[in-house]
């Protein structure tokens, strides 16, 4: 009953928002030294706390796993470390590339970084794991990437492969921790092993409630690395962060998450990537729009276009879609909901003209099971779906508690 009431209230609020004058969400800007936090002191990311990790890099050969979010103040971590004399041997590039200018799913090629002249080795393409040859001559691997706190956001999969490679080749890993913008709740189905993929490698919920540093500790502590190995791990904590905090990310974490509304909506809307519904890739509002050609409901129309480095070939390229604009919904409601929001997924399925074509083969990988799809097809209520997750979420939370570095939301 509670969920139905919330759904009605939120749906009403969204309809009102759609008729009101839209407010432009501020895009994520280059960072300042600290991150703005609502109701808390200013937090300091691990990368900024150089006095804690520079001694470990002195006289060492270093590899960096980084992207556009890897900054110290307004300078990239790599540029900063080179300035203070750190011997960087190479850079590993995850999905979207070292400079964050590759589309989702676009293969990243190994190359030479044009800015620094450093060798850049791709971890998103034919090879997702550093090889022994890549790590030859490397003493320490530094991992510094902003995550958004979901199982299917691939940076934690890259982290696992990096840790496995370092465990196998006796290399140390230093994680420069950053806050989790969705780290104030845990929700969603826990992944079943048969659905393991690069968008879900471990038995954790969709929203896992951990920073990257905490997740690294869990990978080590639970024996989840290949062969049950453990790597030599050090985490440089975020100063003055708790899992109760809300804050604004200073830099977009990937090309299609341009602002905080999209970051808050992402855990719920990413399920649509496994359906016939567009999430607005190829528009100015990715992960804030939902719709598709021929949909007969909704209050907006949008036509995906090719945008280099963001969505060069988005679903329904050049075709007019009709659906819903959820930007105001994301701004006003999602960050305080503390749960996945399944209403839109269920309703879009119920209104689909050809339900046999609604889901594609990617959906179960995103969900981490085959159950959610079947529940939606059978008309199971939101409330019952949420209840079905609770036993496994409760078990996961007990594991999670062992690896927390920061005060929890519970």
mmCIF file of N, CA and C in Angstrom, residues 52-53 56 140-141 143 172-177 213 216-217 220 231-237 405:
data_model
loop_
_atom_site.group_PDB
_atom_site.id
_atom_site.type_symbol
_atom_site.label_atom_id
_atom_site.label_comp_id
_atom_site.label_asym_id
_atom_site.label_seq_id
_atom_site.Cartn_x
_atom_site.Cartn_y
_atom_site.Cartn_z
ATOM 1 N N UNK A 52 49.213 11.193 1.921
ATOM 2 C CA UNK A 52 48.966 9.826 2.396
ATOM 3 C C UNK A 52 49.463 8.756 1.425
ATOM 4 N N UNK A 53 49.629 9.116 0.159
ATOM 5 C CA UNK A 53 50.024 8.060 -0.791
ATOM 6 C C UNK A 53 51.280 8.364 -1.600
ATOM 7 N N UNK A 56 54.328 6.164 -0.834
ATOM 8 C CA UNK A 56 54.278 4.800 -1.373
ATOM 9 C C UNK A 56 54.638 4.757 -2.854
ATOM 10 N N UNK A 140 53.541 -0.514 -8.610
ATOM 11 C CA UNK A 140 52.288 -0.114 -7.971
ATOM 12 C C UNK A 140 51.287 0.298 -9.040
ATOM 13 N N UNK A 141 50.022 -0.129 -8.865
ATOM 14 C CA UNK A 141 48.936 0.318 -9.736
ATOM 15 C C UNK A 141 47.993 1.184 -8.911
ATOM 16 N N UNK A 143 44.454 3.157 -8.735
ATOM 17 C CA UNK A 143 43.115 3.156 -9.327
ATOM 18 C C UNK A 143 42.361 4.372 -8.816
ATOM 19 N N UNK A 172 51.192 -4.168 -6.022
ATOM 20 C CA UNK A 172 50.328 -3.486 -5.057
ATOM 21 C C UNK A 172 49.292 -2.634 -5.775
ATOM 22 N N UNK A 173 48.080 -2.563 -5.212
ATOM 23 C CA UNK A 173 47.021 -1.692 -5.720
ATOM 24 C C UNK A 173 46.711 -0.633 -4.673
ATOM 25 N N UNK A 174 46.714 0.618 -5.103
ATOM 26 C CA UNK A 174 46.277 1.722 -4.245
ATOM 27 C C UNK A 174 45.010 2.310 -4.856
ATOM 28 N N UNK A 175 43.908 2.251 -4.127
ATOM 29 C CA UNK A 175 42.655 2.847 -4.579
ATOM 30 C C UNK A 175 42.517 4.222 -3.937
ATOM 31 N N UNK A 176 42.413 5.238 -4.766
ATOM 32 C CA UNK A 176 42.132 6.585 -4.288
ATOM 33 C C UNK A 176 40.616 6.726 -4.273
ATOM 34 N N UNK A 177 40.041 6.647 -3.108
ATOM 35 C CA UNK A 177 38.591 6.516 -3.003
ATOM 36 C C UNK A 177 37.864 7.822 -3.308
ATOM 37 N N UNK A 213 36.554 1.997 -2.998
ATOM 38 C CA UNK A 213 37.496 1.460 -2.017
ATOM 39 C C UNK A 213 36.885 0.380 -1.160
ATOM 40 N N UNK A 216 36.517 -2.732 -3.268
ATOM 41 C CA UNK A 216 37.810 -3.422 -3.416
ATOM 42 C C UNK A 216 38.095 -4.288 -2.196
ATOM 43 N N UNK A 217 37.794 -3.776 -1.017
ATOM 44 C CA UNK A 217 37.976 -4.550 0.210
ATOM 45 C C UNK A 217 37.073 -5.790 0.214
ATOM 46 N N UNK A 220 38.507 -8.525 -2.124
ATOM 47 C CA UNK A 220 39.615 -9.205 -1.456
ATOM 48 C C UNK A 220 39.118 -10.093 -0.322
ATOM 49 N N UNK A 231 44.960 -9.476 -3.409
ATOM 50 C CA UNK A 231 46.041 -8.575 -3.823
ATOM 51 C C UNK A 231 46.441 -7.694 -2.649
ATOM 52 N N UNK A 232 47.634 -7.171 -2.713
ATOM 53 C CA UNK A 232 48.090 -6.212 -1.710
ATOM 54 C C UNK A 232 47.351 -4.907 -1.974
ATOM 55 N N UNK A 233 46.504 -4.511 -1.046
ATOM 56 C CA UNK A 233 45.568 -3.398 -1.279
ATOM 57 C C UNK A 233 45.713 -2.319 -0.218
ATOM 58 N N UNK A 234 45.711 -1.081 -0.669
ATOM 59 C CA UNK A 234 45.635 0.069 0.229
ATOM 60 C C UNK A 234 44.568 1.010 -0.301
ATOM 61 N N UNK A 235 43.702 1.494 0.579
ATOM 62 C CA UNK A 235 42.651 2.433 0.196
ATOM 63 C C UNK A 235 42.919 3.770 0.874
ATOM 64 N N UNK A 236 43.008 4.824 0.080
ATOM 65 C CA UNK A 236 43.120 6.180 0.612
ATOM 66 C C UNK A 236 41.707 6.731 0.738
ATOM 67 N N UNK A 237 41.261 6.889 1.959
ATOM 68 C CA UNK A 237 39.861 7.223 2.226
ATOM 69 C C UNK A 237 39.507 8.660 1.824
ATOM 70 N N UNK A 405 34.077 1.650 5.262
ATOM 71 C CA UNK A 405 35.114 2.556 5.753
ATOM 72 C C UNK A 405 34.529 3.844 6.308
#
